Amino acid sequence: LRTAVAFQWQAVYFLPNCMDPFDSRCIRSSQGALFDIPHCKGSMEDLQKLCNRRRLPLCVSHPQGMDIGSASYNPPGEGMALLLREEYTAPWAPPKWAVKIKVPDPWLHDPRG
């Protein structure tokens, strides 16, 4: 949640298998960030409906996805919904229809080219 606030995301959507954001440990570890960003909780189907209504592509990080750090990348005009998950603890896979994007690793990227 602190990352979402730091990157100035507009909102956070919690799926059913996420940790309870109101658990005292979550509030403590997020330093109360939950109270600084709009949020809601729902199913994957509800998230898909929300994305359709707002015309947001649902994106997932993937090593062979579109490189959003490249000069040729043109971001969607309405924004995007980025689905983040714990790779090894989530009991589900991302939807096959999700757009695959490659998020550049800032530690490996040399800004001087």
mmCIF file of C-alpha atoms in Angstrom:
data_model
loop_
_atom_site.group_PDB
_atom_site.id
_atom_site.type_symbol
_atom_site.label_atom_id
_atom_site.label_comp_id
_atom_site.label_asym_id
_atom_site.label_seq_id
_atom_site.Cartn_x
_atom_site.Cartn_y
_atom_site.Cartn_z
ATOM 1 C CA LEU A 1 0.000 0.000 0.000
ATOM 2 C CA ARG A 2 2.860 2.382 0.678
ATOM 3 C CA THR A 3 4.106 1.741 -2.860
ATOM 4 C CA ALA A 4 0.661 2.516 -4.287
ATOM 5 C CA VAL A 5 0.586 5.804 -2.395
ATOM 6 C CA ALA A 6 4.188 6.617 -3.374
ATOM 7 C CA PHE A 7 3.444 5.997 -7.066
ATOM 8 C CA GLN A 8 0.287 8.110 -6.760
ATOM 9 C CA TRP A 9 -2.050 5.328 -7.870
ATOM 10 C CA GLN A 10 -5.683 6.342 -7.922
ATOM 11 C CA ALA A 11 -7.031 3.363 -5.951
ATOM 12 C CA VAL A 12 -6.418 -0.178 -4.694
ATOM 13 C CA TYR A 13 -8.688 -3.174 -5.301
ATOM 14 C CA PHE A 14 -8.394 -6.158 -2.964
ATOM 15 C CA LEU A 15 -9.312 -9.633 -4.216
ATOM 16 C CA PRO A 16 -10.853 -12.254 -1.890
ATOM 17 C CA ASN A 17 -7.600 -14.093 -1.058
ATOM 18 C CA CYS A 18 -5.738 -10.940 -0.062
ATOM 19 C CA MET A 19 -4.773 -10.336 3.527
ATOM 20 C CA ASP A 20 -7.303 -8.228 5.427
ATOM 21 C CA PRO A 21 -6.047 -4.648 4.971
ATOM 22 C CA PHE A 22 -7.647 -3.720 8.319
ATOM 23 C CA ASP A 23 -5.650 -6.337 10.217
ATOM 24 C CA SER A 24 -3.490 -4.528 12.763
ATOM 25 C CA ARG A 25 -0.308 -6.000 11.236
ATOM 26 C CA CYS A 26 -1.244 -4.684 7.782
ATOM 27 C CA ILE A 27 -2.062 -1.242 9.093
ATOM 28 C CA ARG A 28 1.216 -1.146 11.010
ATOM 29 C CA SER A 29 3.364 -2.394 8.103
ATOM 30 C CA SER A 30 1.678 -0.037 5.633
ATOM 31 C CA GLN A 31 2.136 2.825 8.098
ATOM 32 C CA GLY A 32 -1.568 3.611 7.723
ATOM 33 C CA ALA A 33 -1.360 4.028 3.926
ATOM 34 C CA LEU A 34 -4.773 2.369 3.656
ATOM 35 C CA PHE A 35 -6.262 5.600 4.949
ATOM 36 C CA ASP A 36 -4.508 7.664 2.244
ATOM 37 C CA ILE A 37 -5.850 5.894 -0.852
ATOM 38 C CA PRO A 38 -9.344 4.896 -2.010
ATOM 39 C CA HIS A 39 -9.862 1.137 -1.873
ATOM 40 C CA CYS A 40 -12.491 -1.552 -2.267
ATOM 41 C CA LYS A 41 -12.715 -5.333 -2.153
ATOM 42 C CA GLY A 42 -14.436 -7.724 -4.548
ATOM 43 C CA SER A 43 -14.152 -10.734 -6.815
ATOM 44 C CA MET A 44 -12.186 -11.090 -10.042
ATOM 45 C CA GLU A 45 -15.501 -10.883 -11.927
ATOM 46 C CA ASP A 46 -16.283 -7.577 -10.189
ATOM 47 C CA LEU A 47 -12.819 -6.291 -11.086
ATOM 48 C CA GLN A 48 -13.369 -7.243 -14.735
ATOM 49 C CA LYS A 49 -16.696 -5.366 -14.746
ATOM 50 C CA LEU A 50 -15.019 -2.337 -13.197
ATOM 51 C CA CYS A 51 -12.259 -2.415 -15.834
ATOM 52 C CA ASN A 52 -14.832 -2.691 -18.629
ATOM 53 C CA ARG A 53 -16.904 0.173 -17.209
ATOM 54 C CA ARG A 54 -13.868 2.442 -16.823
ATOM 55 C CA ARG A 55 -12.218 1.244 -20.066
ATOM 56 C CA LEU A 56 -9.110 0.128 -18.191
ATOM 57 C CA PRO A 57 -6.999 -2.732 -19.517
ATOM 58 C CA LEU A 58 -6.218 -5.246 -16.786
ATOM 59 C CA CYS A 59 -2.454 -5.742 -16.903
ATOM 60 C CA VAL A 60 -0.161 -8.293 -15.302
ATOM 61 C CA SER A 61 3.617 -8.208 -15.017
ATOM 62 C CA HIS A 62 5.218 -10.767 -17.326
ATOM 63 C CA PRO A 63 8.842 -11.137 -18.550
ATOM 64 C CA GLN A 64 7.717 -11.410 -22.193
ATOM 65 C CA GLY A 65 5.163 -8.592 -21.968
ATOM 66 C CA MET A 66 5.229 -5.146 -23.582
ATOM 67 C CA ASP A 67 8.149 -3.192 -22.146
ATOM 68 C CA ILE A 68 6.540 -0.161 -20.525
ATOM 69 C CA GLY A 69 9.991 1.360 -20.010
ATOM 70 C CA SER A 70 10.761 1.525 -23.742
ATOM 71 C CA ALA A 71 10.518 4.730 -25.757
ATOM 72 C CA SER A 72 8.028 3.065 -28.120
ATOM 73 C CA TYR A 73 5.517 2.267 -25.352
ATOM 74 C CA ASN A 74 2.309 4.290 -25.606
ATOM 75 C CA PRO A 75 0.310 4.087 -22.354
ATOM 76 C CA PRO A 76 -3.476 3.721 -22.523
ATOM 77 C CA GLY A 77 -5.223 7.094 -22.412
ATOM 78 C CA GLU A 78 -7.640 6.106 -19.665
ATOM 79 C CA GLY A 79 -4.959 4.465 -17.506
ATOM 80 C CA MET A 80 -4.628 0.810 -16.572
ATOM 81 C CA ALA A 81 -5.400 -1.603 -13.781
ATOM 82 C CA LEU A 82 -2.292 -3.468 -12.655
ATOM 83 C CA LEU A 83 -2.917 -6.848 -11.062
ATOM 84 C CA LEU A 84 -0.252 -7.628 -8.483
ATOM 85 C CA ARG A 85 -0.120 -10.905 -6.602
ATOM 86 C CA GLU A 86 2.123 -13.008 -4.469
ATOM 87 C CA GLU A 87 3.555 -15.458 -7.010
ATOM 88 C CA TYR A 88 3.910 -18.390 -4.673
ATOM 89 C CA THR A 89 0.991 -17.953 -2.294
ATOM 90 C CA ALA A 90 -1.915 -17.079 -4.581
ATOM 91 C CA PRO A 91 -4.195 -20.054 -5.306
ATOM 92 C CA TRP A 92 -5.138 -18.653 -8.722
ATOM 93 C CA ALA A 93 -3.512 -17.527 -11.922
ATOM 94 C CA PRO A 94 -4.096 -14.200 -13.639
ATOM 95 C CA PRO A 95 -6.826 -14.189 -16.279
ATOM 96 C CA LYS A 96 -5.636 -15.276 -19.720
ATOM 97 C CA TRP A 97 -7.219 -12.151 -21.250
ATOM 98 C CA ALA A 98 -5.049 -9.803 -19.142
ATOM 99 C CA VAL A 99 -2.525 -7.646 -20.993
ATOM 100 C CA LYS A 100 1.046 -8.724 -20.280
ATOM 101 C CA ILE A 101 3.479 -5.922 -19.529
ATOM 102 C CA LYS A 102 7.140 -5.955 -18.579
ATOM 103 C CA VAL A 103 7.886 -3.552 -15.756
ATOM 104 C CA PRO A 104 11.512 -2.411 -15.908
ATOM 105 C CA ASP A 105 13.640 -3.180 -12.887
ATOM 106 C CA PRO A 106 14.952 0.182 -11.646
ATOM 107 C CA TRP A 107 18.024 -1.512 -10.170
ATOM 108 C CA LEU A 108 19.018 -2.971 -13.545
ATOM 109 C CA HIS A 109 18.103 0.037 -15.681
ATOM 110 C CA ASP A 110 20.923 2.450 -16.482
ATOM 111 C CA PRO A 111 19.346 5.906 -17.054
ATOM 112 C CA ARG A 112 22.403 6.974 -19.057
ATOM 113 C CA GLY A 113 21.586 4.398 -21.711
#
